[in-house]
Short mmCIF file of C-alpha atoms in Angstrom, two decimals:
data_model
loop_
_atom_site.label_atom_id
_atom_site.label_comp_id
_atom_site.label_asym_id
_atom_site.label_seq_id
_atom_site.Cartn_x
_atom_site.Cartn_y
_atom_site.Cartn_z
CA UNK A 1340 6.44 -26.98 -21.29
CA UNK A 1341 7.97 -26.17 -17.84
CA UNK A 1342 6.47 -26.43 -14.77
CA UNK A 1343 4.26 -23.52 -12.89
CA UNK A 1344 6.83 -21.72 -10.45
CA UNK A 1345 5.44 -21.74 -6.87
CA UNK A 1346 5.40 -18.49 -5.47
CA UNK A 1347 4.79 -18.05 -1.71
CA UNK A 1348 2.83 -14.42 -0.78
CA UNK A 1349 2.68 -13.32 2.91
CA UNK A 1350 0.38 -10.61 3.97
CA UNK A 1351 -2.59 -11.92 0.86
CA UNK A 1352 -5.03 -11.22 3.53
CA UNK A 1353 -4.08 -7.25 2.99
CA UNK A 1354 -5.16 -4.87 0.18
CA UNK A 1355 -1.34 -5.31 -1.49
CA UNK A 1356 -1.45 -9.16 -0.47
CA UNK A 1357 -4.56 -10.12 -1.96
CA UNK A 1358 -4.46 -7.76 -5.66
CA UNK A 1359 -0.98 -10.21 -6.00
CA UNK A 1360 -2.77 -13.54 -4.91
CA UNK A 1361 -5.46 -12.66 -7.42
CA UNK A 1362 -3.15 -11.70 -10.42
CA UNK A 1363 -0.73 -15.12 -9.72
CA UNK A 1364 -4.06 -17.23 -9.77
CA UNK A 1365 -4.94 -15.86 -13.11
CA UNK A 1366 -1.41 -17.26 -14.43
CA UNK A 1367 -1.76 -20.64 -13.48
CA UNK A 1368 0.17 -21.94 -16.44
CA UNK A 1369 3.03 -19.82 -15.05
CA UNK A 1370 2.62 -19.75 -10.71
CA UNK A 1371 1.39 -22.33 -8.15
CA UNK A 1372 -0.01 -20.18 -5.50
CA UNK A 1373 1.25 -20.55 -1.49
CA UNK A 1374 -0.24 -18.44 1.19
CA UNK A 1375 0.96 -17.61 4.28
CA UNK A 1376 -1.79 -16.76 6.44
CA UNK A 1377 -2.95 -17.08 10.01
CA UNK A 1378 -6.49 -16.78 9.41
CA UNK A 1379 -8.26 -18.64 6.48
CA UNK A 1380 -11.42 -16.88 7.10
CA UNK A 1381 -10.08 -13.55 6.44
CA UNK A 1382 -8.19 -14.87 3.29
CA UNK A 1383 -11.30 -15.92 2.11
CA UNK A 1384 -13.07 -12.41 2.60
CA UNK A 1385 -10.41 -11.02 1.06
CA UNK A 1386 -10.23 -13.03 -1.84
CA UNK A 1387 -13.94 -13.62 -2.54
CA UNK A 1388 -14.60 -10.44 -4.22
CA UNK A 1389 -11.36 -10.93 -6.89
CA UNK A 1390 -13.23 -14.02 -7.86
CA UNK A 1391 -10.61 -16.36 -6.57
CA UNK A 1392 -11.38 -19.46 -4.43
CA UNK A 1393 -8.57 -20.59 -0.69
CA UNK A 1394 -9.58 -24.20 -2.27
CA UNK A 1395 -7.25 -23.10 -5.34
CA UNK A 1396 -4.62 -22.16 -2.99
CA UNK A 1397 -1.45 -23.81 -1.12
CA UNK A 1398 -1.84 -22.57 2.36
CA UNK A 1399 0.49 -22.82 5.02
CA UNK A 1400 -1.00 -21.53 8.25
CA UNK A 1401 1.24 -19.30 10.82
CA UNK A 1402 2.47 -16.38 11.74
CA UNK A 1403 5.60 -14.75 10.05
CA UNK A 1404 7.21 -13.38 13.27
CA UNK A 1405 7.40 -17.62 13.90
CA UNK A 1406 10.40 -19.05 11.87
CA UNK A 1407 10.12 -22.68 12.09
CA UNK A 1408 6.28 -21.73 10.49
CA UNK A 1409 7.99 -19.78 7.87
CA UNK A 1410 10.58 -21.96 6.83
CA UNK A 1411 8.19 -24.33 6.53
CA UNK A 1412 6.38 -22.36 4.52
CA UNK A 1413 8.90 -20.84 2.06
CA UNK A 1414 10.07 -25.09 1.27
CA UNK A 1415 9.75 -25.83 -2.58
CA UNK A 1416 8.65 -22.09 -3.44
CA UNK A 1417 11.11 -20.59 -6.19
CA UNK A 1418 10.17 -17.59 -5.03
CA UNK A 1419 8.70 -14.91 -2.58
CA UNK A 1420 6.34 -11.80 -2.10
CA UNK A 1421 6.62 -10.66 1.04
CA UNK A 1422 3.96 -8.03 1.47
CA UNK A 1423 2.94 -8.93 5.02
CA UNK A 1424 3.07 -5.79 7.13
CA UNK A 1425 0.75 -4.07 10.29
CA UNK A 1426 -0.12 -0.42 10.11
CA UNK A 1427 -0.95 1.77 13.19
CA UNK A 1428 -0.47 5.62 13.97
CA UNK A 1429 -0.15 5.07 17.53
CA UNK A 1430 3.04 5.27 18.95
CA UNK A 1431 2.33 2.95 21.62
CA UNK A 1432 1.72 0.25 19.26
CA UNK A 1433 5.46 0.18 18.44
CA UNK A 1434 6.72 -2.84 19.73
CA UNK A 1435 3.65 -4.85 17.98
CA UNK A 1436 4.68 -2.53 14.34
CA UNK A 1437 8.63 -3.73 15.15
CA UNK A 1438 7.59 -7.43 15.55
CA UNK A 1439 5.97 -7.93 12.45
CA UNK A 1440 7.24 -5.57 10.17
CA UNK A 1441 11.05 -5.78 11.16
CA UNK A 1442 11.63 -9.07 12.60
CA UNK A 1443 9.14 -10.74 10.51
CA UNK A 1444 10.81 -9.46 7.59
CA UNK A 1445 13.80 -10.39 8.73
CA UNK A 1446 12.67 -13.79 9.18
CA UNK A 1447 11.11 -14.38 5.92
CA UNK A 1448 13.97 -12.50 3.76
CA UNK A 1449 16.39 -14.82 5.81
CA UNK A 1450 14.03 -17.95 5.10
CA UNK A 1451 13.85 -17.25 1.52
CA UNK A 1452 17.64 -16.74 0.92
CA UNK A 1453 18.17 -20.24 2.60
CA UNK A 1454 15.66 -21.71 0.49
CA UNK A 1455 17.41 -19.81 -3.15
CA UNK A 1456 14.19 -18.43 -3.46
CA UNK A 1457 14.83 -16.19 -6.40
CA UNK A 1458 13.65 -13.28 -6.94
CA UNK A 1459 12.60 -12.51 -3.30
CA UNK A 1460 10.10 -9.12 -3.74
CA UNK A 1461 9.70 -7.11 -0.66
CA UNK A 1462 6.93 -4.44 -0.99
CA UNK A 1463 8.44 -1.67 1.13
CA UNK A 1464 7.12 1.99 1.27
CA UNK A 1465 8.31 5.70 0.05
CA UNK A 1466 8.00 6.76 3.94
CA UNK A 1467 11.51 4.50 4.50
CA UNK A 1468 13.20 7.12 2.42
CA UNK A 1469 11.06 10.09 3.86
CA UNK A 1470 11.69 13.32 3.96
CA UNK A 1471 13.05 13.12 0.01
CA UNK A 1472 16.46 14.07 -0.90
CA UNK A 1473 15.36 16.28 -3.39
CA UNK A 1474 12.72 17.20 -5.60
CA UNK A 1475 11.87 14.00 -6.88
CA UNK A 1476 11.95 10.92 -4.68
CA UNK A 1477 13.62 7.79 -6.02
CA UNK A 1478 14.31 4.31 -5.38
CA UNK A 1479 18.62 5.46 -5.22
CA UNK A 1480 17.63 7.36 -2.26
CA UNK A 1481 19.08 6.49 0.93
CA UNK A 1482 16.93 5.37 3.83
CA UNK A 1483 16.15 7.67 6.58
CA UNK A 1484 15.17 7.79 9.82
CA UNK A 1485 11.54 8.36 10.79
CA UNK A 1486 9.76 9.12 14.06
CA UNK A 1487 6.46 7.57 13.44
CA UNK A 1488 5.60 4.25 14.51
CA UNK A 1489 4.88 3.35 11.41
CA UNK A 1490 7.11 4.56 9.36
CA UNK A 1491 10.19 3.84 11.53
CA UNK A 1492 9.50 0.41 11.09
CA UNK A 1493 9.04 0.32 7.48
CA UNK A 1494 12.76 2.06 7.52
CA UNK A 1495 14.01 -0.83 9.76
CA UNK A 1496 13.16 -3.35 7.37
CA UNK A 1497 14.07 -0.84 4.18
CA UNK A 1498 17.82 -2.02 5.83
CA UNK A 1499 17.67 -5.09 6.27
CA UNK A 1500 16.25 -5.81 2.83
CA UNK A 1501 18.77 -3.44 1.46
CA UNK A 1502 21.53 -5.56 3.31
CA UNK A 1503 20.48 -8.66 1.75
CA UNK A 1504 20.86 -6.92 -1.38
CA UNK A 1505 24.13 -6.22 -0.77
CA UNK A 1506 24.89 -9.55 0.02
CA UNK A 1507 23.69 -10.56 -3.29
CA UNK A 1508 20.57 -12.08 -2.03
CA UNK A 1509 18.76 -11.45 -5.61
CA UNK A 1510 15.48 -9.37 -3.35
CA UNK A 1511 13.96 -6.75 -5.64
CA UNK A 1512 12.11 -3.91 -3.27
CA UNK A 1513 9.09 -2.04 -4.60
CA UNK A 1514 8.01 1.41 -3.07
CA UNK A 1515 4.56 2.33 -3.72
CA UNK A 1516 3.12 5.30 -2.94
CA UNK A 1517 -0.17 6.22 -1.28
CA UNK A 1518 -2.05 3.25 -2.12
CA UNK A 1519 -5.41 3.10 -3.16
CA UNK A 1520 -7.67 0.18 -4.54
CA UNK A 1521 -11.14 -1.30 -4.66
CA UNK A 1522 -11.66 -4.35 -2.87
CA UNK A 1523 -9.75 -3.01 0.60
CA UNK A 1524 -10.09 -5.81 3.03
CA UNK A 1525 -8.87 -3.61 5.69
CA UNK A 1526 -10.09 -0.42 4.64
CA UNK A 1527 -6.35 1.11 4.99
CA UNK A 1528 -5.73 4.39 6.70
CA UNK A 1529 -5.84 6.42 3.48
CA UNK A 1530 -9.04 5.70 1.34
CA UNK A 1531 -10.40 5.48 5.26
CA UNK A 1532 -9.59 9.62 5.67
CA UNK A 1533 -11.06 10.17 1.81
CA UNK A 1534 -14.43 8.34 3.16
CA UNK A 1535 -14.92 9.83 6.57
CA UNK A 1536 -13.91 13.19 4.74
CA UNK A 1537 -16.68 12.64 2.50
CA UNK A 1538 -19.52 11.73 5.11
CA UNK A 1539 -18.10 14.76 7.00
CA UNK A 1540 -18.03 17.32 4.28
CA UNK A 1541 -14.67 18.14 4.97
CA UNK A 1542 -11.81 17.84 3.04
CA UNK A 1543 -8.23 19.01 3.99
CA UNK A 1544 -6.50 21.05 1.43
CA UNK A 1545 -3.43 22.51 1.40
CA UNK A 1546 -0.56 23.66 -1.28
CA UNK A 1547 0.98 20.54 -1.33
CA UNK A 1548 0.19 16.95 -3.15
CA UNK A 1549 0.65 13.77 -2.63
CA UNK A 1550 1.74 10.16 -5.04
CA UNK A 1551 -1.19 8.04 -5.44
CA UNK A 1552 -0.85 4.28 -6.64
CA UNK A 1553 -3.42 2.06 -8.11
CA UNK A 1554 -3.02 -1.27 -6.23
CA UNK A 1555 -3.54 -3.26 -9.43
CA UNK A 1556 -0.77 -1.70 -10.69
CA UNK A 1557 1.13 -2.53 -7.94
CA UNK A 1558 0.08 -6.14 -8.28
CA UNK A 1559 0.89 -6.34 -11.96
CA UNK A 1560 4.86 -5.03 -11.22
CA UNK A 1561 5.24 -7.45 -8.33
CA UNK A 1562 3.87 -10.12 -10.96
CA UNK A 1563 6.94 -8.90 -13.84
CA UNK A 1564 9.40 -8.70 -11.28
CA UNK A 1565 9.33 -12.65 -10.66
CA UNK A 1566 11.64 -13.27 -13.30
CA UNK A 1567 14.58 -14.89 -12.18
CA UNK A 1568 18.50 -14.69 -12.61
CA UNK A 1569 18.22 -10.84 -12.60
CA UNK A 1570 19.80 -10.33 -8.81
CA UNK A 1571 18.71 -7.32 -7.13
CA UNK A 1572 16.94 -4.41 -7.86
CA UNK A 1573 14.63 -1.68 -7.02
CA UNK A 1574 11.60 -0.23 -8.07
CA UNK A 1575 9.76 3.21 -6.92
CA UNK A 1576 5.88 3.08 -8.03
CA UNK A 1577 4.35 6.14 -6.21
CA UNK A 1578 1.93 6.84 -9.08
CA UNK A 1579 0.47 10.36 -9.94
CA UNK A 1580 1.60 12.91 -7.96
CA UNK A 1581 -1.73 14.91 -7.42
CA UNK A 1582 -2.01 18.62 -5.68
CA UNK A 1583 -4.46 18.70 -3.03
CA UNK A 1584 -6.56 21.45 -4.92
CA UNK A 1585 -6.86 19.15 -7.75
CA UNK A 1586 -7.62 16.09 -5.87
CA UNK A 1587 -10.30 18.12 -4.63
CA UNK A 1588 -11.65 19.50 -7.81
CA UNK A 1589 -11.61 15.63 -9.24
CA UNK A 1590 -13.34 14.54 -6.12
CA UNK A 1591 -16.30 16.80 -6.24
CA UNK A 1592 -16.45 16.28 -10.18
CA UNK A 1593 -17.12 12.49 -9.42
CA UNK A 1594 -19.21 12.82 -7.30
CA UNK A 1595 -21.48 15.33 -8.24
CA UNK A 1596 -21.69 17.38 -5.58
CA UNK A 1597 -19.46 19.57 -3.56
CA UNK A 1598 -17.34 18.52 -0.63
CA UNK A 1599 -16.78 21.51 1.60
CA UNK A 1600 -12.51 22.13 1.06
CA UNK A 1601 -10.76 22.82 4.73
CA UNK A 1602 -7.63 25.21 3.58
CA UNK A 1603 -4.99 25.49 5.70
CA UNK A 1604 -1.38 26.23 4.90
CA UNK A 1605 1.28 23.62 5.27
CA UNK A 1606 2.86 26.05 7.86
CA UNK A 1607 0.25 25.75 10.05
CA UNK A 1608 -0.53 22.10 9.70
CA UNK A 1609 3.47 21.37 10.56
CA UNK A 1610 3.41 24.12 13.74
CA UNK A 1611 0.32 21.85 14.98
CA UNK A 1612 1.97 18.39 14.09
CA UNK A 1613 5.21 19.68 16.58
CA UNK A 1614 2.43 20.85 19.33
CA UNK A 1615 1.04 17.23 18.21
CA UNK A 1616 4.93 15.50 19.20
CA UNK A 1617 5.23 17.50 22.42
CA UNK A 1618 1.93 16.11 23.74
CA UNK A 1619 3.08 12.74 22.61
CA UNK A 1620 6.75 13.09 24.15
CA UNK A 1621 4.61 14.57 27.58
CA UNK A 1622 1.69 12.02 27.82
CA UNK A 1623 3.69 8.74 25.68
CA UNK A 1624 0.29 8.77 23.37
CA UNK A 1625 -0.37 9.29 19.87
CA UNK A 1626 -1.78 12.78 18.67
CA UNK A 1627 -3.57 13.72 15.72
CA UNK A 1628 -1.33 14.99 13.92
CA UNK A 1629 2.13 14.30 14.24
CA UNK A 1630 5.11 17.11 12.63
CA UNK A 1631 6.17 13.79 10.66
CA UNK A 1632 2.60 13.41 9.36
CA UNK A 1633 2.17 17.23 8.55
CA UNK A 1634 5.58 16.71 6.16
CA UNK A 1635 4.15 13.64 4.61
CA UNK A 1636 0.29 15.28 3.45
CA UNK A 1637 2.17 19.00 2.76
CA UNK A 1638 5.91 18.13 1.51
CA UNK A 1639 5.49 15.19 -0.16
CA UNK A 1640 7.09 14.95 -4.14
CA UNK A 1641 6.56 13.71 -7.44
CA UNK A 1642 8.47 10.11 -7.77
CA UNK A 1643 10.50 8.69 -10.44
CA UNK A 1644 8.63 5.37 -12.05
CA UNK A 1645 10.15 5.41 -14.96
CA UNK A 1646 11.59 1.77 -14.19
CA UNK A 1647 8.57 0.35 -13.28
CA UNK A 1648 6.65 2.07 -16.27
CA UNK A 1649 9.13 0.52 -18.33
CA UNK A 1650 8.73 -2.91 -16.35
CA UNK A 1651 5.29 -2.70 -16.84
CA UNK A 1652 5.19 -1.86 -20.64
CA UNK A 1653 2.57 1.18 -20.00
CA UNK A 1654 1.79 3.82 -18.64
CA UNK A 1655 0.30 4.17 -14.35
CA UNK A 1656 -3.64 4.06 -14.00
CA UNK A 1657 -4.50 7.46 -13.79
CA UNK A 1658 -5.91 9.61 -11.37
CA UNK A 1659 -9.10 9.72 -12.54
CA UNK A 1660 -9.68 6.27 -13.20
CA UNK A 1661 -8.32 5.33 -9.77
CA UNK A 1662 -10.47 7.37 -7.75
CA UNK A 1663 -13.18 6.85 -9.85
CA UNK A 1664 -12.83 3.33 -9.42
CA UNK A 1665 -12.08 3.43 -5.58
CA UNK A 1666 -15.53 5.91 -4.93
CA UNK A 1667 -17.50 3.55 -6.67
CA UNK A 1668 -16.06 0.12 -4.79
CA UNK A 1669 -16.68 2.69 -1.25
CA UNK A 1670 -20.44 3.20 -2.41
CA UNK A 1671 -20.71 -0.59 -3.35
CA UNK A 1672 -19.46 -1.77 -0.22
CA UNK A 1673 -21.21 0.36 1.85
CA UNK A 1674 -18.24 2.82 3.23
CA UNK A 1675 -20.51 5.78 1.33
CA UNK A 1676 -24.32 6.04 1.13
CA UNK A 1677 -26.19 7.18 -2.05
CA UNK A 1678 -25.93 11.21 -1.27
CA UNK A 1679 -22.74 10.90 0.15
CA UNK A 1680 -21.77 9.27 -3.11
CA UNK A 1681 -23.53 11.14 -5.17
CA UNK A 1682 -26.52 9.79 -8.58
CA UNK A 1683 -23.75 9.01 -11.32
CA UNK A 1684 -21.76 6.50 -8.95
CA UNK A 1685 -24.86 4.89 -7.90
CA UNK A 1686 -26.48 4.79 -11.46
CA UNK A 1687 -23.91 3.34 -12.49
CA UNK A 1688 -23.53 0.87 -9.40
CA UNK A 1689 -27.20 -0.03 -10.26
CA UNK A 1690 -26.23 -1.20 -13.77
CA UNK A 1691 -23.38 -3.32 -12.60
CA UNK A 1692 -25.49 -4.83 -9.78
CA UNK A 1693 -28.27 -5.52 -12.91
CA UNK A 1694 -25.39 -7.12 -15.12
CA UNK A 1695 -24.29 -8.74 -12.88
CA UNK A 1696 -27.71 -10.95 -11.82
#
């Protein structure tokens, strides 16, 4: 019988992060889990509620913007997740987004191809590749150039994990969609709008839709795409593409009570988002709605997973059972209370909470 594979993961202190630390640690005939972290206290918050214990864990403290640290860290693995990454909307946080998102990446990618790490999975994003070519976005598409902090960051390390590619460095990118997951250890930007939405009784709603992504199934394709000897590749996993109108319907269905919808047309919401860049261009801070982030939430498109529904061997969690799932977890940890998330949610919390002791 062969020996477990060691597999480092940077970034397990984040929503993506910790879903893969979990589902490596439940394969420990197959992986020997490294971390790269620089905080074990927050790995452990993370990783406490997906049952799994730091003390069953390789970790190798430091920061992935420091190379020596990550060199040291990448030694022995056979191979790498790399789903470290910081998120802000604020355009002044730029330089902070470029450091750890671009030259981190290009640190660890760099790391990982010295140490014939193999495969070498980078968990990018759909916004490197945003506005879509067409109709359907896909993992072909060709990276573009985005104005948000964010996302312009994202696309900077989109090329240099596409150059390693083409250098034969054997790094397999996955590009989830609008993620969503229980267990959030930093409550990420997007189930963060859904909740305050909720406690506001306000809901935007317009004619568009967006891709949402179960992080589990995310987890599960970064775990089949550790074979090695298969060179690079790439994966798109946006999930469901959902309309806003029926998002909304599902959402008050769940929860048993209505959420009050706030129409208005994508026109409109992209006129604001360029008032939104001219105060940002005039002032040098972030608005509330950029014209970027009005394409995003009212252009968005369906993407092509058929590779990584074929990876995975079945079909993507389903809307309902992901915000289902998510509502619940927001209700559980306290992000929603009981009329905000509504008698069947916290019935059914109750009974869990009673199994449970």
């Amino acid at each position: 019988m062969s020996e477990p594979r060691r597999v480092l993961v940077t970034g397990a202190s984040g929503l993506v992060g910790a879903w893969v630390v979990a589902a490596l640690a439940a394969a420990p005939a197959r992986f020997r889990v490294r971390v790269m972290v620089r905080s074990r206290t927050r790995l452990a918050r993370a990783l406490a509620p997906l049952g799994v214990s730091v003390q069953s864990l390789e970790i190798a403290e430091g920061d992935i913007t420091d190379a020596a640290a990550v060199a040291a860290a990448v030694a022995r693995c056979a191979a790498v997740v790399h789903a470290a990454g910081l998120y802000s909307a604020d355009v002044t946080a730029l330089p902070l987004l470029r450091a750890t998102n671009v030259t981190g990446t290009g640190i660890v990618l760099d790391a990982a191809r010295a140490a014939g790490a193999d495969p070498v999975v980078h968990v990018s994003s759909y916004l490197a590749m945003f506005p879509p070519a067409g109709a359907v976005q896909r993992a072909t598409d060709a990276v573009t150039e985005p104005k948000s902090a964010y996302a312009k960051t994202k696309a900077e390390a989109e090329r240099i994990a596409r150059r390693h590619q083409d250098e034969g460095t054997p790094v397999v990118i996955v590009y989830p969609g609008a993620i969503h997951g229980p267990h959030d250890p930093t409550f990420s930007a997007t189930p963060a709008y859904l909740a305050d939405a909720i406690r506001k009784d306000q809901f935007l709603v317009n004619e568009g839709g967006r891709p949402y992504v179960d992080v589990r199934d995310v987890a599960e394709l970064v775990i089949r795409m550790l074979e090695p000897g298969l060179g690079p590749r790439r994966y798109m996993i946006g999930g469901p593409y959902v309309r806003d109108e029926d998002f909304h319907r599902l959402l008050c269905e769940l929860l048993g009570h209505p959420v009050a919808a706030r129409r208005i047309p994508g026109r409109v919401l992209r006129a604001v988002g360029r008032v939104g860049d001219l105060w940002r261009a005039l002032t040098g801070r972030e608005p509330p709605l950029t014209y970027e982030a009005a394409c995003v939430i009212t252009q968005s498109v369906p993407c092509d997973d058929g590779a990584a529904i074929a990876l995975l061997g079945r079909p993507l969690t389903d809307i309902r059972t992901l915000l289902h799932d998510l509502l619940l977890w927001m209700y559980q940890a306290g992000h929603l209370d009981a009329a905000q998330a509504g008698a069947a949610l916290v019935a059914e919390a109750n009974r869990l909470q009673q199994q449970e002791n």
